[in-house]
């Protein structure tokens, strides 16, 4: 089963956007099981520094598929979600903490608008999220399915 760009670790889940070979690097880091809590901005920044380092190493060694041989991280970003915190990590390693929800990627602004509008409705979070992602895919020419929704507990 293709899990898209969402990868689960012990204690947190990460979603990658923008650069395909970052997912490869995260998968490699998962294999060596980085044991670090994900509690602070510094933890999120450290983890993404490791992702960028590993991605660069894989690129230089030629250990990427042709589709993943993009080395420009200027558009890369990640969501790192724990049961208590949502971190938004940008390509420059700036880290923001989000209170309720977060979207990244090509359809980010569309998804965030739907999330903001529907957050306090009586619909379930999954229904609101599904609508946000479908709207993003409909309105953004660079956003497409399949949709992969995960609940972090």
CSV table of C-alpha atoms in Angstrom, one decimal:
chain,number,residue,atom,x,y,z
A,1,UNK,CA,0.0,0.0,0.0
A,2,UNK,CA,1.4,3.4,-1.0
A,3,UNK,CA,1.1,5.6,2.1
A,4,UNK,CA,1.8,8.8,0.2
A,5,UNK,CA,4.0,11.3,2.0
A,6,UNK,CA,2.7,10.5,5.5
A,7,UNK,CA,5.1,8.5,7.7
A,8,UNK,CA,4.4,7.3,11.2
A,9,UNK,CA,7.1,7.1,13.9
A,10,UNK,CA,6.8,6.1,17.5
A,11,UNK,CA,5.3,9.2,19.1
A,12,UNK,CA,4.7,11.3,16.1
A,13,UNK,CA,3.6,11.4,12.4
A,14,UNK,CA,5.2,13.4,9.7
A,15,UNK,CA,3.8,14.7,6.4
A,16,UNK,CA,6.2,16.0,3.7
A,17,UNK,CA,5.4,18.4,0.9
A,18,UNK,CA,7.4,19.9,-1.9
A,19,UNK,CA,10.4,17.7,-2.5
A,20,UNK,CA,10.0,14.0,-3.3
A,21,UNK,CA,13.4,12.8,-2.1
A,22,UNK,CA,12.7,14.1,1.4
A,23,UNK,CA,10.2,11.2,1.8
A,24,UNK,CA,13.0,8.8,0.9
A,25,UNK,CA,15.2,10.4,3.6
A,26,UNK,CA,12.5,10.2,6.2
A,27,UNK,CA,12.0,6.5,5.3
A,28,UNK,CA,15.7,5.9,5.8
A,29,UNK,CA,15.7,7.6,9.1
A,30,UNK,CA,12.7,5.5,10.2
A,31,UNK,CA,14.7,2.4,9.4
A,32,UNK,CA,17.5,3.4,11.8
A,33,UNK,CA,14.8,4.5,14.4
A,34,UNK,CA,15.8,7.9,15.5
A,35,UNK,CA,15.0,7.9,19.2
A,36,UNK,CA,14.3,11.5,20.1
A,37,UNK,CA,11.2,12.9,21.7
A,38,UNK,CA,9.1,15.3,19.7
A,39,UNK,CA,8.1,17.8,22.3
A,40,UNK,CA,9.6,21.2,21.4
A,41,UNK,CA,10.4,23.3,18.4
A,42,UNK,CA,14.1,22.4,18.8
A,43,UNK,CA,13.1,18.7,18.5
A,44,UNK,CA,11.2,19.3,15.3
A,45,UNK,CA,14.1,21.4,13.9
A,46,UNK,CA,16.7,18.8,14.8
A,47,UNK,CA,14.7,16.0,13.1
A,48,UNK,CA,14.2,18.0,9.9
A,49,UNK,CA,17.9,18.9,9.9
A,50,UNK,CA,18.6,15.2,9.9
A,51,UNK,CA,16.0,14.7,7.1
A,52,UNK,CA,17.7,17.4,5.0
A,53,UNK,CA,21.2,16.0,5.8
A,54,UNK,CA,20.1,12.4,4.9
A,55,UNK,CA,18.4,13.6,1.7
A,56,UNK,CA,21.5,15.5,0.6
A,57,UNK,CA,23.7,12.4,1.4
A,58,UNK,CA,21.3,10.1,-0.6
A,59,UNK,CA,21.4,12.6,-3.6
A,60,UNK,CA,25.2,12.9,-3.6
A,61,UNK,CA,25.5,9.1,-3.5
A,62,UNK,CA,23.0,8.6,-6.3
A,63,UNK,CA,20.6,6.7,-4.0
A,64,UNK,CA,17.5,8.2,-5.3
A,65,UNK,CA,15.1,7.3,-8.1
A,66,UNK,CA,15.2,9.6,-11.2
A,67,UNK,CA,11.9,11.1,-10.1
A,68,UNK,CA,13.4,12.0,-6.8
A,69,UNK,CA,16.6,13.7,-8.0
A,70,UNK,CA,15.5,17.2,-7.1
A,71,UNK,CA,17.8,18.9,-4.7
A,72,UNK,CA,16.1,22.2,-4.3
A,73,UNK,CA,14.6,22.3,-0.8
A,74,UNK,CA,13.3,25.9,-1.1
A,75,UNK,CA,9.7,24.5,-1.4
A,76,UNK,CA,10.0,21.7,1.1
A,77,UNK,CA,8.0,21.8,4.3
A,78,UNK,CA,6.6,19.3,6.8
A,79,UNK,CA,3.9,18.8,9.4
A,80,UNK,CA,5.1,16.9,12.4
A,81,UNK,CA,2.1,15.9,14.6
A,82,UNK,CA,2.2,14.5,18.1
A,83,UNK,CA,-0.9,13.8,20.2
A,84,UNK,CA,-0.5,17.2,21.8
A,85,UNK,CA,1.3,19.5,19.3
A,86,UNK,CA,1.3,20.3,15.5
A,87,UNK,CA,4.7,21.6,14.2
A,88,UNK,CA,5.0,23.3,10.9
A,89,UNK,CA,8.7,23.1,9.7
A,90,UNK,CA,9.7,25.2,6.7
A,91,UNK,CA,12.6,24.6,4.3
A,92,UNK,CA,14.7,27.3,6.2
A,93,UNK,CA,14.1,25.2,9.4
A,94,UNK,CA,11.9,27.8,11.0
A,95,UNK,CA,9.3,26.0,13.2
A,96,UNK,CA,5.8,27.2,14.1
A,97,UNK,CA,3.4,25.6,16.4
A,98,UNK,CA,-0.2,25.4,15.2
A,99,UNK,CA,-3.2,25.4,17.6
A,100,UNK,CA,-5.9,23.4,15.8
A,101,UNK,CA,-5.0,22.4,12.3
A,102,UNK,CA,-2.5,22.8,9.5
A,103,UNK,CA,-2.2,22.3,5.8
A,104,UNK,CA,0.9,22.4,3.6
A,105,UNK,CA,1.6,22.0,-0.1
A,106,UNK,CA,0.2,23.3,-3.3
A,107,UNK,CA,-3.4,23.5,-2.1
A,108,UNK,CA,-2.5,24.9,1.3
A,109,UNK,CA,-4.4,28.2,1.1
A,110,UNK,CA,-7.6,26.5,-0.2
A,111,UNK,CA,-7.5,23.8,2.5
A,112,UNK,CA,-6.8,26.3,5.3
A,113,UNK,CA,-9.8,28.4,4.2
A,114,UNK,CA,-12.1,25.4,4.3
A,115,UNK,CA,-10.7,24.3,7.7
A,116,UNK,CA,-11.1,27.8,9.1
A,117,UNK,CA,-14.6,28.1,7.9
A,118,UNK,CA,-15.7,24.6,9.0
A,119,UNK,CA,-13.7,24.1,12.2
A,120,UNK,CA,-16.5,25.0,14.6
A,121,UNK,CA,-19.3,23.3,12.7
A,122,UNK,CA,-21.1,20.3,13.9
A,123,UNK,CA,-19.5,18.1,11.3
A,124,UNK,CA,-16.8,15.6,12.3
A,125,UNK,CA,-13.2,16.7,11.9
A,126,UNK,CA,-12.7,13.9,9.3
A,127,UNK,CA,-15.6,15.3,7.2
A,128,UNK,CA,-14.3,18.9,7.4
A,129,UNK,CA,-10.8,17.7,6.5
A,130,UNK,CA,-12.1,15.6,3.6
A,131,UNK,CA,-13.8,18.7,2.3
A,132,UNK,CA,-10.7,20.8,2.7
A,133,UNK,CA,-8.6,18.4,0.8
A,134,UNK,CA,-11.1,17.9,-2.0
A,135,UNK,CA,-11.5,21.7,-2.4
A,136,UNK,CA,-7.7,22.1,-2.5
A,137,UNK,CA,-7.4,19.4,-5.2
A,138,UNK,CA,-10.3,21.0,-7.2
A,139,UNK,CA,-8.9,24.6,-7.1
A,140,UNK,CA,-5.2,24.1,-7.2
A,141,UNK,CA,-3.7,22.9,-10.5
A,142,UNK,CA,-0.7,21.4,-8.6
A,143,UNK,CA,-2.7,19.5,-6.0
A,144,UNK,CA,-4.1,16.0,-6.7
A,145,UNK,CA,-5.2,12.9,-5.0
A,146,UNK,CA,-5.3,10.2,-3.8
A,147,UNK,CA,-6.1,11.7,-0.4
A,148,UNK,CA,-4.4,10.2,2.7
A,149,UNK,CA,-6.0,11.2,6.0
A,150,UNK,CA,-4.6,10.1,9.3
A,151,UNK,CA,-5.7,10.7,12.9
A,152,UNK,CA,-2.9,11.2,15.3
A,153,UNK,CA,-3.8,9.8,18.8
